[in-house]
Amino acid sequence: MFDPVPEPDYTPVVAPRVFFVQRLGALAEILLCSGLPTQILLLGLLTRAGMTPRTDGGQLAPTFLFTLSLVDTVVVLGLVLFFFRAHRERATDVLFGSARVSRETLLGIVLMPFMYFILLMTLAAIVSLAPWLHNVPRNPLEDMLQTNRDAAMFALVVMIAGGVREEVQRGFILHRFRQYLGGGGVGVIVHSVLFGLGHIEQGYDAAIAISVLGAIWGAVFLARGSIVAPMVSHAGFNLAQLLNHVALR
């Protein structure tokens, strides 16, 4: 006699209930790790310590921005790790997944020219369809690249504070959206808009283009389950932009 084949279990999988307090807690964590409150706090502390945020000519002081960016990177990464630990989550599992780092690194390198192409196409479309959005003739950050020392400092800032910190932030924020706030897709839209607004001083057109880039990096993270490719792509993209500005200086 053969044993009867068991009937398949068609019991629907019920997603765990998400409570309002969990959503509120996730929003609080996202806000704290967004960089806004930490930079405001550090701005006050550095100013009290005697550092001046602007030069005599009214431009942002490179040394001040360098210090603010790198200290904020340390603080934000510390907060992200703290919140992961508070939720008994492993940061490596959430941010790096099970993907091979070497393969993700290669993907990030391959993505760099693609992202640059997307940037150029987005800016070209804006200039063609809505030229009034090009409201800043010259990127204000370019005025800080006066010496090779300034360029070296900014190379560290754009790779560490830009490529590393911002992708850790993005990965953490999208993870919280996926858990408590409507899903990763919603997180990509919300965070990309805010990511672009964070660069509004470079112009409306630049903010829109940067939002598009942020959405792509976010989508890559959700698809791959790792921040490595977006981080490599983002850091390399920023460095290439900086080198281009230096070459044209």
PDB file of C-alpha atoms in Angstrom:
ATOM      1  CA  MET A   1       0.000   0.000   0.000  1.00  0.00           C
ATOM      2  CA  PHE A   2       1.182   3.467  -0.836  1.00  0.00           C
ATOM      3  CA  ASP A   3       0.842   6.275   1.648  1.00  0.00           C
ATOM      4  CA  PRO A   4      -1.686   8.841   0.474  1.00  0.00           C
ATOM      5  CA  VAL A   5      -0.252  12.037  -0.920  1.00  0.00           C
ATOM      6  CA  PRO A   6      -0.935  14.785   1.587  1.00  0.00           C
ATOM      7  CA  GLU A   7      -3.208  17.555   0.455  1.00  0.00           C
ATOM      8  CA  PRO A   8      -1.393  20.866  -0.139  1.00  0.00           C
ATOM      9  CA  ASP A   9      -1.876  23.457   2.551  1.00  0.00           C
ATOM     10  CA  TYR A  10      -3.781  26.386   1.091  1.00  0.00           C
ATOM     11  CA  THR A  11      -3.875  28.347   4.340  1.00  0.00           C
ATOM     12  CA  PRO A  12      -3.150  31.959   3.405  1.00  0.00           C
ATOM     13  CA  VAL A  13      -0.058  33.532   4.889  1.00  0.00           C
ATOM     14  CA  VAL A  14      -1.154  36.389   7.106  1.00  0.00           C
ATOM     15  CA  ALA A  15       1.258  39.294   7.313  1.00  0.00           C
ATOM     16  CA  PRO A  16       2.053  40.315  10.887  1.00  0.00           C
ATOM     17  CA  ARG A  17      -0.054  43.187  12.123  1.00  0.00           C
ATOM     18  CA  VAL A  18       1.700  46.531  12.237  1.00  0.00           C
ATOM     19  CA  PHE A  19       0.648  48.752  15.106  1.00  0.00           C
ATOM     20  CA  PHE A  20       0.470  52.527  15.057  1.00  0.00           C
ATOM     21  CA  VAL A  21       3.192  52.827  17.674  1.00  0.00           C
ATOM     22  CA  GLN A  22       5.511  50.796  15.427  1.00  0.00           C
ATOM     23  CA  ARG A  23       4.849  53.132  12.498  1.00  0.00           C
ATOM     24  CA  LEU A  24       5.453  56.125  14.745  1.00  0.00           C
ATOM     25  CA  GLY A  25       8.690  54.609  16.010  1.00  0.00           C
ATOM     26  CA  ALA A  26       9.851  53.898  12.450  1.00  0.00           C
ATOM     27  CA  LEU A  27       9.147  57.508  11.447  1.00  0.00           C
ATOM     28  CA  ALA A  28      11.121  58.756  14.449  1.00  0.00           C
ATOM     29  CA  GLU A  29      14.080  56.532  13.563  1.00  0.00           C
ATOM     30  CA  ILE A  30      13.982  57.661   9.938  1.00  0.00           C
ATOM     31  CA  LEU A  31      13.928  61.313  10.981  1.00  0.00           C
ATOM     32  CA  LEU A  32      16.866  60.872  13.366  1.00  0.00           C
ATOM     33  CA  CYS A  33      18.888  59.031  10.726  1.00  0.00           C
ATOM     34  CA  SER A  34      17.984  61.425   7.907  1.00  0.00           C
ATOM     35  CA  GLY A  35      20.887  63.718   8.741  1.00  0.00           C
ATOM     36  CA  LEU A  36      18.715  66.792   9.291  1.00  0.00           C
ATOM     37  CA  PRO A  37      18.576  66.847  13.126  1.00  0.00           C
ATOM     38  CA  THR A  38      22.168  65.676  13.486  1.00  0.00           C
ATOM     39  CA  GLN A  39      23.499  68.331  11.118  1.00  0.00           C
ATOM     40  CA  ILE A  40      21.530  71.066  12.875  1.00  0.00           C
ATOM     41  CA  LEU A  41      22.983  69.940  16.209  1.00  0.00           C
ATOM     42  CA  LEU A  42      26.518  69.680  14.839  1.00  0.00           C
ATOM     43  CA  LEU A  43      26.189  73.040  13.113  1.00  0.00           C
ATOM     44  CA  GLY A  44      25.558  74.636  16.486  1.00  0.00           C
ATOM     45  CA  LEU A  45      28.324  72.701  18.230  1.00  0.00           C
ATOM     46  CA  LEU A  46      30.963  73.469  15.595  1.00  0.00           C
ATOM     47  CA  THR A  47      29.994  77.125  15.568  1.00  0.00           C
ATOM     48  CA  ARG A  48      30.281  77.276  19.364  1.00  0.00           C
ATOM     49  CA  ALA A  49      33.689  75.610  19.059  1.00  0.00           C
ATOM     50  CA  GLY A  50      34.857  78.591  17.019  1.00  0.00           C
ATOM     51  CA  MET A  51      34.540  77.270  13.476  1.00  0.00           C
ATOM     52  CA  THR A  52      33.010  79.667  10.962  1.00  0.00           C
ATOM     53  CA  PRO A  53      30.616  78.188   8.394  1.00  0.00           C
ATOM     54  CA  ARG A  54      31.327  80.872   5.786  1.00  0.00           C
ATOM     55  CA  THR A  55      34.353  82.669   4.455  1.00  0.00           C
ATOM     56  CA  ASP A  56      34.779  86.449   4.427  1.00  0.00           C
ATOM     57  CA  GLY A  57      33.360  86.419   0.903  1.00  0.00           C
ATOM     58  CA  GLY A  58      30.128  84.768   2.107  1.00  0.00           C
ATOM     59  CA  GLN A  59      30.865  81.360   0.585  1.00  0.00           C
ATOM     60  CA  LEU A  60      30.672  78.075   2.472  1.00  0.00           C
ATOM     61  CA  ALA A  61      33.988  77.368   4.197  1.00  0.00           C
ATOM     62  CA  PRO A  62      35.498  74.125   2.828  1.00  0.00           C
ATOM     63  CA  THR A  63      37.037  73.107   6.175  1.00  0.00           C
ATOM     64  CA  PHE A  64      33.741  73.647   7.995  1.00  0.00           C
ATOM     65  CA  LEU A  65      31.752  71.632   5.447  1.00  0.00           C
ATOM     66  CA  PHE A  66      34.400  68.892   5.475  1.00  0.00           C
ATOM     67  CA  THR A  67      34.295  68.606   9.268  1.00  0.00           C
ATOM     68  CA  LEU A  68      30.497  68.779   9.445  1.00  0.00           C
ATOM     69  CA  SER A  69      30.045  66.098   6.766  1.00  0.00           C
ATOM     70  CA  LEU A  70      32.482  63.581   8.212  1.00  0.00           C
ATOM     71  CA  VAL A  71      31.399  64.010  11.839  1.00  0.00           C
ATOM     72  CA  ASP A  72      27.761  63.708  10.767  1.00  0.00           C
ATOM     73  CA  THR A  73      28.649  60.524   8.897  1.00  0.00           C
ATOM     74  CA  VAL A  74      29.998  58.975  12.089  1.00  0.00           C
ATOM     75  CA  VAL A  75      26.941  60.074  14.098  1.00  0.00           C
ATOM     76  CA  VAL A  76      24.406  58.847  11.522  1.00  0.00           C
ATOM     77  CA  LEU A  77      26.117  55.478  11.067  1.00  0.00           C
ATOM     78  CA  GLY A  78      26.182  55.109  14.845  1.00  0.00           C
ATOM     79  CA  LEU A  79      22.447  55.805  15.036  1.00  0.00           C
ATOM     80  CA  VAL A  80      21.682  53.300  12.280  1.00  0.00           C
ATOM     81  CA  LEU A  81      23.676  50.595  14.051  1.00  0.00           C
ATOM     82  CA  PHE A  82      22.008  51.482  17.362  1.00  0.00           C
ATOM     83  CA  PHE A  83      18.508  51.119  15.918  1.00  0.00           C
ATOM     84  CA  PHE A  84      19.373  47.850  14.220  1.00  0.00           C
ATOM     85  CA  ARG A  85      20.636  46.519  17.531  1.00  0.00           C
ATOM     86  CA  ALA A  86      17.557  47.823  19.360  1.00  0.00           C
ATOM     87  CA  HIS A  87      15.373  45.788  16.963  1.00  0.00           C
ATOM     88  CA  ARG A  88      17.668  42.748  17.291  1.00  0.00           C
ATOM     89  CA  GLU A  89      18.530  42.998  13.591  1.00  0.00           C
ATOM     90  CA  ARG A  90      21.933  42.368  12.096  1.00  0.00           C
ATOM     91  CA  ALA A  91      23.083  45.354  10.061  1.00  0.00           C
ATOM     92  CA  THR A  92      25.076  43.114   7.721  1.00  0.00           C
ATOM     93  CA  ASP A  93      21.997  41.008   6.940  1.00  0.00           C
ATOM     94  CA  VAL A  94      19.835  44.036   6.151  1.00  0.00           C
ATOM     95  CA  LEU A  95      22.379  46.152   4.282  1.00  0.00           C
ATOM     96  CA  PHE A  96      24.505  43.518   2.553  1.00  0.00           C
ATOM     97  CA  GLY A  97      22.265  40.451   2.387  1.00  0.00           C
ATOM     98  CA  SER A  98      23.742  37.259   1.006  1.00  0.00           C
ATOM     99  CA  ALA A  99      25.010  38.664  -2.290  1.00  0.00           C
ATOM    100  CA  ARG A 100      28.694  38.353  -3.122  1.00  0.00           C
ATOM    101  CA  VAL A 101      30.461  41.620  -2.440  1.00  0.00           C
ATOM    102  CA  SER A 102      32.745  41.225  -5.463  1.00  0.00           C
ATOM    103  CA  ARG A 103      29.801  40.768  -7.814  1.00  0.00           C
ATOM    104  CA  GLU A 104      27.931  43.718  -6.319  1.00  0.00           C
ATOM    105  CA  THR A 105      31.056  45.872  -6.563  1.00  0.00           C
ATOM    106  CA  LEU A 106      31.377  45.038 -10.247  1.00  0.00           C
ATOM    107  CA  LEU A 107      27.716  45.891 -10.766  1.00  0.00           C
ATOM    108  CA  GLY A 108      28.273  49.234  -9.055  1.00  0.00           C
ATOM    109  CA  ILE A 109      31.161  50.029 -11.403  1.00  0.00           C
ATOM    110  CA  VAL A 110      29.062  49.077 -14.425  1.00  0.00           C
ATOM    111  CA  LEU A 111      26.245  51.310 -13.178  1.00  0.00           C
ATOM    112  CA  MET A 112      28.411  54.448 -13.026  1.00  0.00           C
ATOM    113  CA  PRO A 113      28.321  55.405 -16.746  1.00  0.00           C
ATOM    114  CA  PHE A 114      24.629  54.480 -16.854  1.00  0.00           C
ATOM    115  CA  MET A 115      23.882  56.865 -13.982  1.00  0.00           C
ATOM    116  CA  TYR A 116      25.858  59.621 -15.669  1.00  0.00           C
ATOM    117  CA  PHE A 117      23.856  59.057 -18.861  1.00  0.00           C
ATOM    118  CA  ILE A 118      20.591  59.235 -16.889  1.00  0.00           C
ATOM    119  CA  LEU A 119      21.737  62.503 -15.306  1.00  0.00           C
ATOM    120  CA  LEU A 120      22.541  64.075 -18.675  1.00  0.00           C
ATOM    121  CA  MET A 121      19.276  62.902 -20.244  1.00  0.00           C
ATOM    122  CA  THR A 122      17.209  64.164 -17.304  1.00  0.00           C
ATOM    123  CA  LEU A 123      18.895  67.585 -17.338  1.00  0.00           C
ATOM    124  CA  ALA A 124      18.518  67.812 -21.122  1.00  0.00           C
ATOM    125  CA  ALA A 125      14.807  67.001 -20.860  1.00  0.00           C
ATOM    126  CA  ILE A 126      14.333  69.645 -18.163  1.00  0.00           C
ATOM    127  CA  VAL A 127      16.171  72.309 -20.192  1.00  0.00           C
ATOM    128  CA  SER A 128      14.024  71.438 -23.220  1.00  0.00           C
ATOM    129  CA  LEU A 129      10.637  71.194 -21.492  1.00  0.00           C
ATOM    130  CA  ALA A 130      10.975  73.450 -18.450  1.00  0.00           C
ATOM    131  CA  PRO A 131      14.012  75.737 -18.807  1.00  0.00           C
ATOM    132  CA  TRP A 132      12.823  77.948 -15.911  1.00  0.00           C
ATOM    133  CA  LEU A 133      13.793  75.123 -13.543  1.00  0.00           C
ATOM    134  CA  HIS A 134      17.444  75.874 -14.275  1.00  0.00           C
ATOM    135  CA  ASN A 135      17.475  78.627 -11.656  1.00  0.00           C
ATOM    136  CA  VAL A 136      21.091  78.299 -10.449  1.00  0.00           C
ATOM    137  CA  PRO A 137      23.578  79.147 -13.241  1.00  0.00           C
ATOM    138  CA  ARG A 138      26.581  77.841 -11.306  1.00  0.00           C
ATOM    139  CA  ASN A 139      26.727  75.097  -8.689  1.00  0.00           C
ATOM    140  CA  PRO A 140      27.637  76.895  -5.418  1.00  0.00           C
ATOM    141  CA  LEU A 141      29.804  73.957  -4.352  1.00  0.00           C
ATOM    142  CA  GLU A 142      32.148  74.661  -7.266  1.00  0.00           C
ATOM    143  CA  ASP A 143      33.171  77.953  -5.658  1.00  0.00           C
ATOM    144  CA  MET A 144      34.734  76.034  -2.786  1.00  0.00           C
ATOM    145  CA  LEU A 145      37.178  74.197  -5.070  1.00  0.00           C
ATOM    146  CA  GLN A 146      39.847  76.864  -4.992  1.00  0.00           C
ATOM    147  CA  THR A 147      42.926  74.761  -4.162  1.00  0.00           C
ATOM    148  CA  ASN A 148      44.141  71.181  -4.500  1.00  0.00           C
ATOM    149  CA  ARG A 149      43.638  70.839  -0.737  1.00  0.00           C
ATOM    150  CA  ASP A 150      39.976  71.762  -1.167  1.00  0.00           C
ATOM    151  CA  ALA A 151      39.649  69.172  -3.939  1.00  0.00           C
ATOM    152  CA  ALA A 152      41.267  66.472  -1.778  1.00  0.00           C
ATOM    153  CA  MET A 153      38.925  67.235   1.122  1.00  0.00           C
ATOM    154  CA  PHE A 154      35.903  67.131  -1.138  1.00  0.00           C
ATOM    155  CA  ALA A 155      37.026  63.829  -2.647  1.00  0.00           C
ATOM    156  CA  LEU A 156      36.759  62.289   0.824  1.00  0.00           C
ATOM    157  CA  VAL A 157      33.439  64.014   1.501  1.00  0.00           C
ATOM    158  CA  VAL A 158      31.730  62.927  -1.725  1.00  0.00           C
ATOM    159  CA  MET A 159      32.865  59.317  -1.347  1.00  0.00           C
ATOM    160  CA  ILE A 160      32.379  58.813   2.393  1.00  0.00           C
ATOM    161  CA  ALA A 161      29.622  61.256   3.338  1.00  0.00           C
ATOM    162  CA  GLY A 162      28.009  60.873  -0.085  1.00  0.00           C
ATOM    163  CA  GLY A 163      28.550  57.350  -1.299  1.00  0.00           C
ATOM    164  CA  VAL A 164      28.796  55.498   2.009  1.00  0.00           C
ATOM    165  CA  ARG A 165      26.621  57.457   4.465  1.00  0.00           C
ATOM    166  CA  GLU A 166      23.810  58.245   2.050  1.00  0.00           C
ATOM    167  CA  GLU A 167      23.499  54.658   0.860  1.00  0.00           C
ATOM    168  CA  VAL A 168      23.496  53.313   4.433  1.00  0.00           C
ATOM    169  CA  GLN A 169      20.783  55.866   5.190  1.00  0.00           C
ATOM    170  CA  ARG A 170      18.844  54.849   2.091  1.00  0.00           C
ATOM    171  CA  GLY A 171      19.109  51.150   2.902  1.00  0.00           C
ATOM    172  CA  PHE A 172      17.992  51.697   6.501  1.00  0.00           C
ATOM    173  CA  ILE A 173      15.107  53.973   5.535  1.00  0.00           C
ATOM    174  CA  LEU A 174      13.826  51.672   2.789  1.00  0.00           C
ATOM    175  CA  HIS A 175      14.052  48.734   5.195  1.00  0.00           C
ATOM    176  CA  ARG A 176      11.869  50.560   7.712  1.00  0.00           C
ATOM    177  CA  PHE A 177       9.366  51.490   4.987  1.00  0.00           C
ATOM    178  CA  ARG A 178       9.288  47.859   3.913  1.00  0.00           C
ATOM    179  CA  GLN A 179       8.557  46.785   7.489  1.00  0.00           C
ATOM    180  CA  TYR A 180       6.154  49.421   8.778  1.00  0.00           C
ATOM    181  CA  LEU A 181       5.318  52.193   6.320  1.00  0.00           C
ATOM    182  CA  GLY A 182       3.690  50.803   3.216  1.00  0.00           C
ATOM    183  CA  GLY A 183       6.503  48.940   1.477  1.00  0.00           C
ATOM    184  CA  GLY A 184       9.820  49.523  -0.222  1.00  0.00           C
ATOM    185  CA  GLY A 185       8.255  51.098  -3.314  1.00  0.00           C
ATOM    186  CA  VAL A 186       6.630  53.795  -1.219  1.00  0.00           C
ATOM    187  CA  GLY A 187       9.954  54.302   0.529  1.00  0.00           C
ATOM    188  CA  VAL A 188      11.770  54.788  -2.773  1.00  0.00           C
ATOM    189  CA  ILE A 189       9.319  57.493  -3.862  1.00  0.00           C
ATOM    190  CA  VAL A 190       9.286  59.367  -0.547  1.00  0.00           C
ATOM    191  CA  HIS A 191      13.006  59.145   0.095  1.00  0.00           C
ATOM    192  CA  SER A 192      13.941  60.078  -3.482  1.00  0.00           C
ATOM    193  CA  VAL A 193      11.869  63.250  -3.314  1.00  0.00           C
ATOM    194  CA  LEU A 194      13.464  64.219  -0.003  1.00  0.00           C
ATOM    195  CA  PHE A 195      16.894  63.243  -1.342  1.00  0.00           C
ATOM    196  CA  GLY A 196      16.424  65.658  -4.226  1.00  0.00           C
ATOM    197  CA  LEU A 197      15.161  68.436  -1.937  1.00  0.00           C
ATOM    198  CA  GLY A 198      18.335  68.032   0.092  1.00  0.00           C
ATOM    199  CA  HIS A 199      20.237  69.274  -2.979  1.00  0.00           C
ATOM    200  CA  ILE A 200      17.889  72.136  -3.809  1.00  0.00           C
ATOM    201  CA  GLU A 201      20.664  74.726  -3.369  1.00  0.00           C
ATOM    202  CA  GLN A 202      22.166  73.376  -6.605  1.00  0.00           C
ATOM    203  CA  GLY A 203      19.012  74.332  -8.509  1.00  0.00           C
ATOM    204  CA  TYR A 204      15.549  72.922  -9.148  1.00  0.00           C
ATOM    205  CA  ASP A 205      16.743  71.013 -12.202  1.00  0.00           C
ATOM    206  CA  ALA A 206      19.622  69.451 -10.262  1.00  0.00           C
ATOM    207  CA  ALA A 207      17.257  68.481  -7.423  1.00  0.00           C
ATOM    208  CA  ILE A 208      14.933  66.685  -9.872  1.00  0.00           C
ATOM    209  CA  ALA A 209      17.811  64.877 -11.568  1.00  0.00           C
ATOM    210  CA  ILE A 210      19.259  63.824  -8.207  1.00  0.00           C
ATOM    211  CA  SER A 211      15.825  62.519  -7.161  1.00  0.00           C
ATOM    212  CA  VAL A 212      15.832  60.311 -10.252  1.00  0.00           C
ATOM    213  CA  LEU A 213      19.301  58.991  -9.438  1.00  0.00           C
ATOM    214  CA  GLY A 214      18.257  58.330  -5.842  1.00  0.00           C
ATOM    215  CA  ALA A 215      15.227  56.368  -7.039  1.00  0.00           C
ATOM    216  CA  ILE A 216      17.444  54.159  -9.214  1.00  0.00           C
ATOM    217  CA  TRP A 217      19.909  53.500  -6.390  1.00  0.00           C
ATOM    218  CA  GLY A 218      16.989  52.689  -4.105  1.00  0.00           C
ATOM    219  CA  ALA A 219      15.456  50.306  -6.649  1.00  0.00           C
ATOM    220  CA  VAL A 220      18.812  48.543  -7.040  1.00  0.00           C
ATOM    221  CA  PHE A 221      19.022  48.052  -3.273  1.00  0.00           C
ATOM    222  CA  LEU A 222      15.529  46.576  -3.109  1.00  0.00           C
ATOM    223  CA  ALA A 223      16.208  44.297  -6.084  1.00  0.00           C
ATOM    224  CA  ARG A 224      19.644  43.103  -4.927  1.00  0.00           C
ATOM    225  CA  GLY A 225      19.173  43.189  -1.159  1.00  0.00           C
ATOM    226  CA  SER A 226      22.553  44.894  -0.804  1.00  0.00           C
ATOM    227  CA  ILE A 227      23.813  48.481  -0.647  1.00  0.00           C
ATOM    228  CA  VAL A 228      27.192  47.555  -2.179  1.00  0.00           C
ATOM    229  CA  ALA A 229      26.311  48.247  -5.829  1.00  0.00           C
ATOM    230  CA  PRO A 230      24.506  51.546  -5.083  1.00  0.00           C
ATOM    231  CA  MET A 231      27.313  52.578  -2.717  1.00  0.00           C
ATOM    232  CA  VAL A 232      30.081  51.903  -5.247  1.00  0.00           C
ATOM    233  CA  SER A 233      28.080  53.532  -8.036  1.00  0.00           C
ATOM    234  CA  HIS A 234      27.195  56.569  -5.904  1.00  0.00           C
ATOM    235  CA  ALA A 235      30.734  57.119  -4.589  1.00  0.00           C
ATOM    236  CA  GLY A 236      32.260  56.680  -8.041  1.00  0.00           C
ATOM    237  CA  PHE A 237      29.662  58.944  -9.636  1.00  0.00           C
ATOM    238  CA  ASN A 238      30.325  61.689  -7.071  1.00  0.00           C
ATOM    239  CA  LEU A 239      34.084  61.383  -7.508  1.00  0.00           C
ATOM    240  CA  ALA A 240      33.786  61.565 -11.299  1.00  0.00           C
ATOM    241  CA  GLN A 241      31.658  64.704 -10.978  1.00  0.00           C
ATOM    242  CA  LEU A 242      34.237  66.278  -8.679  1.00  0.00           C
ATOM    243  CA  LEU A 243      37.137  65.440 -10.983  1.00  0.00           C
ATOM    244  CA  ASN A 244      35.223  66.934 -13.881  1.00  0.00           C
ATOM    245  CA  HIS A 245      34.752  70.199 -11.973  1.00  0.00           C
ATOM    246  CA  VAL A 246      38.443  70.239 -10.997  1.00  0.00           C
ATOM    247  CA  ALA A 247      39.511  69.679 -14.594  1.00  0.00           C
ATOM    248  CA  LEU A 248      37.325  72.580 -15.759  1.00  0.00           C
ATOM    249  CA  ARG A 249      38.474  74.896 -12.983  1.00  0.00           C
TER     250      ARG A 249
END
